[in-house]
Amino acid sequence: MELNRAKQILSSSADIEVKYNGVSVWIDQLNEDGKTATVHLRGPNKFEERSYAEISELKEE
């Protein structure tokens, strides 16, 4: 995924599915380096499982 598209998804009110390594995630924030994002797994009680992902490795479904 490109940085601009990640920004659009993050600011959108729509439910846009994004996958990281084949797993559905939410984008929490884009990091200042412009190359990584903080994400967490989608689903109930998944907010604690945050991780960093390369934006280029995020895939819009």
PDB file of N, CA and C in Angstrom:
ATOM      1  N   MET A   1       0.840  -1.161   0.000  1.00  0.00           N
ATOM      2  CA  MET A   1       0.000   0.000   0.000  1.00  0.00           C
ATOM      3  C   MET A   1       0.899   1.241   0.000  1.00  0.00           C
ATOM      4  N   GLU A   2       0.392   2.291  -0.573  1.00  0.00           N
ATOM      5  CA  GLU A   2       1.128   3.548  -0.596  1.00  0.00           C
ATOM      6  C   GLU A   2       0.709   4.400   0.596  1.00  0.00           C
ATOM      7  N   LEU A   3       1.592   5.288   1.030  1.00  0.00           N
ATOM      8  CA  LEU A   3       1.357   6.136   2.189  1.00  0.00           C
ATOM      9  C   LEU A   3       0.077   6.952   2.047  1.00  0.00           C
ATOM     10  N   ASN A   4      -0.154   7.546   0.886  1.00  0.00           N
ATOM     11  CA  ASN A   4      -1.351   8.374   0.691  1.00  0.00           C
ATOM     12  C   ASN A   4      -2.626   7.570   0.871  1.00  0.00           C
ATOM     13  N   ARG A   5      -2.638   6.325   0.379  1.00  0.00           N
ATOM     14  CA  ARG A   5      -3.835   5.489   0.539  1.00  0.00           C
ATOM     15  C   ARG A   5      -4.028   5.117   2.010  1.00  0.00           C
ATOM     16  N   ALA A   6      -2.947   4.843   2.715  1.00  0.00           N
ATOM     17  CA  ALA A   6      -3.048   4.539   4.144  1.00  0.00           C
ATOM     18  C   ALA A   6      -3.637   5.738   4.892  1.00  0.00           C
ATOM     19  N   LYS A   7      -3.241   6.951   4.517  1.00  0.00           N
ATOM     20  CA  LYS A   7      -3.788   8.163   5.135  1.00  0.00           C
ATOM     21  C   LYS A   7      -5.288   8.268   4.862  1.00  0.00           C
ATOM     22  N   GLN A   8      -5.706   7.965   3.635  1.00  0.00           N
ATOM     23  CA  GLN A   8      -7.124   8.020   3.282  1.00  0.00           C
ATOM     24  C   GLN A   8      -7.928   7.016   4.097  1.00  0.00           C
ATOM     25  N   ILE A   9      -7.400   5.808   4.229  1.00  0.00           N
ATOM     26  CA  ILE A   9      -8.100   4.769   4.989  1.00  0.00           C
ATOM     27  C   ILE A   9      -8.207   5.182   6.454  1.00  0.00           C
ATOM     28  N   LEU A  10      -7.130   5.695   7.003  1.00  0.00           N
ATOM     29  CA  LEU A  10      -7.111   6.092   8.408  1.00  0.00           C
ATOM     30  C   LEU A  10      -8.130   7.193   8.696  1.00  0.00           C
ATOM     31  N   SER A  11      -8.306   8.119   7.779  1.00  0.00           N
ATOM     32  CA  SER A  11      -9.234   9.232   8.002  1.00  0.00           C
ATOM     33  C   SER A  11     -10.666   8.928   7.552  1.00  0.00           C
ATOM     34  N   SER A  12     -10.886   7.791   6.914  1.00  0.00           N
ATOM     35  CA  SER A  12     -12.205   7.437   6.398  1.00  0.00           C
ATOM     36  C   SER A  12     -13.117   6.908   7.505  1.00  0.00           C
ATOM     37  N   SER A  13     -14.393   7.198   7.385  1.00  0.00           N
ATOM     38  CA  SER A  13     -15.381   6.638   8.311  1.00  0.00           C
ATOM     39  C   SER A  13     -15.875   5.276   7.830  1.00  0.00           C
ATOM     40  N   ALA A  14     -15.500   4.893   6.623  1.00  0.00           N
ATOM     41  CA  ALA A  14     -15.907   3.602   6.066  1.00  0.00           C
ATOM     42  C   ALA A  14     -15.099   2.462   6.692  1.00  0.00           C
ATOM     43  N   ASP A  15     -15.666   1.278   6.671  1.00  0.00           N
ATOM     44  CA  ASP A  15     -14.993   0.080   7.183  1.00  0.00           C
ATOM     45  C   ASP A  15     -14.227  -0.551   6.016  1.00  0.00           C
ATOM     46  N   ILE A  16     -12.969  -0.227   5.897  1.00  0.00           N
ATOM     47  CA  ILE A  16     -12.134  -0.694   4.792  1.00  0.00           C
ATOM     48  C   ILE A  16     -11.207  -1.780   5.325  1.00  0.00           C
ATOM     49  N   GLU A  17     -11.318  -2.973   4.762  1.00  0.00           N
ATOM     50  CA  GLU A  17     -10.507  -4.088   5.254  1.00  0.00           C
ATOM     51  C   GLU A  17      -9.066  -3.975   4.755  1.00  0.00           C
ATOM     52  N   VAL A  18      -8.158  -4.080   5.700  1.00  0.00           N
ATOM     53  CA  VAL A  18      -6.727  -4.042   5.415  1.00  0.00           C
ATOM     54  C   VAL A  18      -6.109  -5.299   6.012  1.00  0.00           C
ATOM     55  N   LYS A  19      -5.214  -5.928   5.269  1.00  0.00           N
ATOM     56  CA  LYS A  19      -4.544  -7.120   5.773  1.00  0.00           C
ATOM     57  C   LYS A  19      -3.043  -6.906   5.856  1.00  0.00           C
ATOM     58  N   TYR A  20      -2.466  -7.519   6.879  1.00  0.00           N
ATOM     59  CA  TYR A  20      -1.024  -7.527   7.089  1.00  0.00           C
ATOM     60  C   TYR A  20      -0.617  -8.972   7.305  1.00  0.00           C
ATOM     61  N   ASN A  21       0.218  -9.479   6.430  1.00  0.00           N
ATOM     62  CA  ASN A  21       0.618 -10.894   6.464  1.00  0.00           C
ATOM     63  C   ASN A  21      -0.594 -11.818   6.449  1.00  0.00           C
ATOM     64  N   GLY A  22      -1.620 -11.445   5.681  1.00  0.00           N
ATOM     65  CA  GLY A  22      -2.805 -12.275   5.529  1.00  0.00           C
ATOM     66  C   GLY A  22      -3.808 -12.182   6.661  1.00  0.00           C
ATOM     67  N   VAL A  23      -3.552 -11.318   7.653  1.00  0.00           N
ATOM     68  CA  VAL A  23      -4.434 -11.166   8.805  1.00  0.00           C
ATOM     69  C   VAL A  23      -5.099  -9.793   8.755  1.00  0.00           C
ATOM     70  N   SER A  24      -6.385  -9.746   9.023  1.00  0.00           N
ATOM     71  CA  SER A  24      -7.135  -8.500   8.984  1.00  0.00           C
ATOM     72  C   SER A  24      -6.753  -7.617  10.168  1.00  0.00           C
ATOM     73  N   VAL A  25      -6.403  -6.344   9.879  1.00  0.00           N
ATOM     74  CA  VAL A  25      -5.957  -5.404  10.911  1.00  0.00           C
ATOM     75  C   VAL A  25      -6.646  -4.052  10.743  1.00  0.00           C
ATOM     76  N   TRP A  26      -6.632  -3.276  11.834  1.00  0.00           N
ATOM     77  CA  TRP A  26      -7.007  -1.862  11.816  1.00  0.00           C
ATOM     78  C   TRP A  26      -5.726  -1.051  11.829  1.00  0.00           C
ATOM     79  N   ILE A  27      -5.711   0.047  11.117  1.00  0.00           N
ATOM     80  CA  ILE A  27      -4.584   0.978  11.188  1.00  0.00           C
ATOM     81  C   ILE A  27      -4.891   1.966  12.310  1.00  0.00           C
ATOM     82  N   ASP A  28      -4.036   1.988  13.339  1.00  0.00           N
ATOM     83  CA  ASP A  28      -4.227   2.911  14.459  1.00  0.00           C
ATOM     84  C   ASP A  28      -3.620   4.271  14.159  1.00  0.00           C
ATOM     85  N   GLN A  29      -2.409   4.258  13.628  1.00  0.00           N
ATOM     86  CA  GLN A  29      -1.739   5.516  13.297  1.00  0.00           C
ATOM     87  C   GLN A  29      -0.606   5.247  12.324  1.00  0.00           C
ATOM     88  N   LEU A  30      -0.256   6.303  11.600  1.00  0.00           N
ATOM     89  CA  LEU A  30       0.902   6.257  10.716  1.00  0.00           C
ATOM     90  C   LEU A  30       2.055   6.886  11.476  1.00  0.00           C
ATOM     91  N   ASN A  31       3.186   6.245  11.488  1.00  0.00           N
ATOM     92  CA  ASN A  31       4.321   6.717  12.257  1.00  0.00           C
ATOM     93  C   ASN A  31       5.073   7.816  11.513  1.00  0.00           C
ATOM     94  N   GLU A  32       5.803   8.630  12.256  1.00  0.00           N
ATOM     95  CA  GLU A  32       6.468   9.801  11.704  1.00  0.00           C
ATOM     96  C   GLU A  32       7.488   9.485  10.617  1.00  0.00           C
ATOM     97  N   ASP A  33       8.004   8.259  10.610  1.00  0.00           N
ATOM     98  CA  ASP A  33       8.995   7.909   9.588  1.00  0.00           C
ATOM     99  C   ASP A  33       8.380   7.811   8.193  1.00  0.00           C
ATOM    100  N   GLY A  34       7.035   7.755   8.105  1.00  0.00           N
ATOM    101  CA  GLY A  34       6.348   7.665   6.824  1.00  0.00           C
ATOM    102  C   GLY A  34       6.449   6.303   6.169  1.00  0.00           C
ATOM    103  N   LYS A  35       7.018   5.340   6.874  1.00  0.00           N
ATOM    104  CA  LYS A  35       7.194   4.001   6.303  1.00  0.00           C
ATOM    105  C   LYS A  35       6.492   2.919   7.107  1.00  0.00           C
ATOM    106  N   THR A  36       6.152   3.221   8.365  1.00  0.00           N
ATOM    107  CA  THR A  36       5.518   2.222   9.215  1.00  0.00           C
ATOM    108  C   THR A  36       4.216   2.750   9.803  1.00  0.00           C
ATOM    109  N   ALA A  37       3.388   1.807  10.238  1.00  0.00           N
ATOM    110  CA  ALA A  37       2.118   2.130  10.875  1.00  0.00           C
ATOM    111  C   ALA A  37       1.967   1.264  12.113  1.00  0.00           C
ATOM    112  N   THR A  38       1.222   1.780  13.072  1.00  0.00           N
ATOM    113  CA  THR A  38       0.836   0.979  14.220  1.00  0.00           C
ATOM    114  C   THR A  38      -0.516   0.368  13.886  1.00  0.00           C
ATOM    115  N   VAL A  39      -0.636  -0.941  14.028  1.00  0.00           N
ATOM    116  CA  VAL A  39      -1.866  -1.657  13.683  1.00  0.00           C
ATOM    117  C   VAL A  39      -2.258  -2.580  14.835  1.00  0.00           C
ATOM    118  N   HIS A  40      -3.524  -3.022  14.834  1.00  0.00           N
ATOM    119  CA  HIS A  40      -3.957  -4.069  15.760  1.00  0.00           C
ATOM    120  C   HIS A  40      -4.918  -4.988  15.028  1.00  0.00           C
ATOM    121  N   LEU A  41      -5.031  -6.203  15.509  1.00  0.00           N
ATOM    122  CA  LEU A  41      -5.903  -7.189  14.900  1.00  0.00           C
ATOM    123  C   LEU A  41      -7.355  -6.760  15.012  1.00  0.00           C
ATOM    124  N   ARG A  42      -8.120  -7.053  13.967  1.00  0.00           N
ATOM    125  CA  ARG A  42      -9.548  -6.762  13.999  1.00  0.00           C
ATOM    126  C   ARG A  42     -10.247  -7.848  14.795  1.00  0.00           C
ATOM    127  N   GLY A  43     -11.316  -7.464  15.468  1.00  0.00           N
ATOM    128  CA  GLY A  43     -12.111  -8.433  16.204  1.00  0.00           C
ATOM    129  C   GLY A  43     -12.263  -8.035  17.656  1.00  0.00           C
ATOM    130  N   PRO A  44     -13.134  -8.742  18.376  1.00  0.00           N
ATOM    131  CA  PRO A  44     -13.378  -8.397  19.777  1.00  0.00           C
ATOM    132  C   PRO A  44     -12.130  -8.605  20.631  1.00  0.00           C
ATOM    133  N   ASN A  45     -11.922  -7.666  21.556  1.00  0.00           N
ATOM    134  CA  ASN A  45     -10.823  -7.762  22.529  1.00  0.00           C
ATOM    135  C   ASN A  45      -9.441  -7.848  21.895  1.00  0.00           C
ATOM    136  N   LYS A  46      -9.242  -7.230  20.758  1.00  0.00           N
ATOM    137  CA  LYS A  46      -7.955  -7.309  20.077  1.00  0.00           C
ATOM    138  C   LYS A  46      -7.126  -6.034  20.222  1.00  0.00           C
ATOM    139  N   PHE A  47      -7.651  -5.017  20.904  1.00  0.00           N
ATOM    140  CA  PHE A  47      -6.947  -3.739  20.986  1.00  0.00           C
ATOM    141  C   PHE A  47      -5.587  -3.842  21.656  1.00  0.00           C
ATOM    142  N   GLU A  48      -5.397  -4.817  22.547  1.00  0.00           N
ATOM    143  CA  GLU A  48      -4.128  -4.931  23.248  1.00  0.00           C
ATOM    144  C   GLU A  48      -3.003  -5.447  22.357  1.00  0.00           C
ATOM    145  N   GLU A  49      -3.338  -6.036  21.252  1.00  0.00           N
ATOM    146  CA  GLU A  49      -2.352  -6.686  20.399  1.00  0.00           C
ATOM    147  C   GLU A  49      -1.872  -5.751  19.288  1.00  0.00           C
ATOM    148  N   ARG A  50      -1.220  -4.669  19.682  1.00  0.00           N
ATOM    149  CA  ARG A  50      -0.711  -3.706  18.699  1.00  0.00           C
ATOM    150  C   ARG A  50       0.661  -4.134  18.211  1.00  0.00           C
ATOM    151  N   SER A  51       0.947  -3.798  16.970  1.00  0.00           N
ATOM    152  CA  SER A  51       2.280  -4.058  16.434  1.00  0.00           C
ATOM    153  C   SER A  51       2.586  -3.024  15.363  1.00  0.00           C
ATOM    154  N   TYR A  52       3.829  -3.017  14.930  1.00  0.00           N
ATOM    155  CA  TYR A  52       4.256  -2.119  13.857  1.00  0.00           C
ATOM    156  C   TYR A  52       4.298  -2.907  12.557  1.00  0.00           C
ATOM    157  N   ALA A  53       3.910  -2.239  11.472  1.00  0.00           N
ATOM    158  CA  ALA A  53       3.910  -2.875  10.168  1.00  0.00           C
ATOM    159  C   ALA A  53       4.475  -1.900   9.146  1.00  0.00           C
ATOM    160  N   GLU A  54       5.202  -2.423   8.182  1.00  0.00           N
ATOM    161  CA  GLU A  54       5.634  -1.610   7.051  1.00  0.00           C
ATOM    162  C   GLU A  54       4.394  -1.263   6.226  1.00  0.00           C
ATOM    163  N   ILE A  55       4.215   0.001   5.917  1.00  0.00           N
ATOM    164  CA  ILE A  55       3.046   0.415   5.137  1.00  0.00           C
ATOM    165  C   ILE A  55       3.032  -0.302   3.790  1.00  0.00           C
ATOM    166  N   SER A  56       4.187  -0.515   3.226  1.00  0.00           N
ATOM    167  CA  SER A  56       4.271  -1.186   1.922  1.00  0.00           C
ATOM    168  C   SER A  56       3.789  -2.634   1.982  1.00  0.00           C
ATOM    169  N   GLU A  57       3.715  -3.222   3.187  1.00  0.00           N
ATOM    170  CA  GLU A  57       3.267  -4.598   3.329  1.00  0.00           C
ATOM    171  C   GLU A  57       1.781  -4.716   3.656  1.00  0.00           C
ATOM    172  N   LEU A  58       1.096  -3.576   3.847  1.00  0.00           N
ATOM    173  CA  LEU A  58      -0.336  -3.584   4.089  1.00  0.00           C
ATOM    174  C   LEU A  58      -1.055  -3.744   2.758  1.00  0.00           C
ATOM    175  N   LYS A  59      -2.103  -4.552   2.760  1.00  0.00           N
ATOM    176  CA  LYS A  59      -2.875  -4.817   1.541  1.00  0.00           C
ATOM    177  C   LYS A  59      -4.339  -4.475   1.778  1.00  0.00           C
ATOM    178  N   GLU A  60      -4.903  -3.669   0.873  1.00  0.00           N
ATOM    179  CA  GLU A  60      -6.321  -3.357   0.949  1.00  0.00           C
ATOM    180  C   GLU A  60      -7.095  -4.476   0.273  1.00  0.00           C
ATOM    181  N   GLU A  61      -8.145  -4.940   0.948  1.00  0.00           N
ATOM    182  CA  GLU A  61      -8.954  -6.035   0.397  1.00  0.00           C
ATOM    183  C   GLU A  61     -10.184  -5.486  -0.296  1.00  0.00           C
TER     184      GLU A  61
END
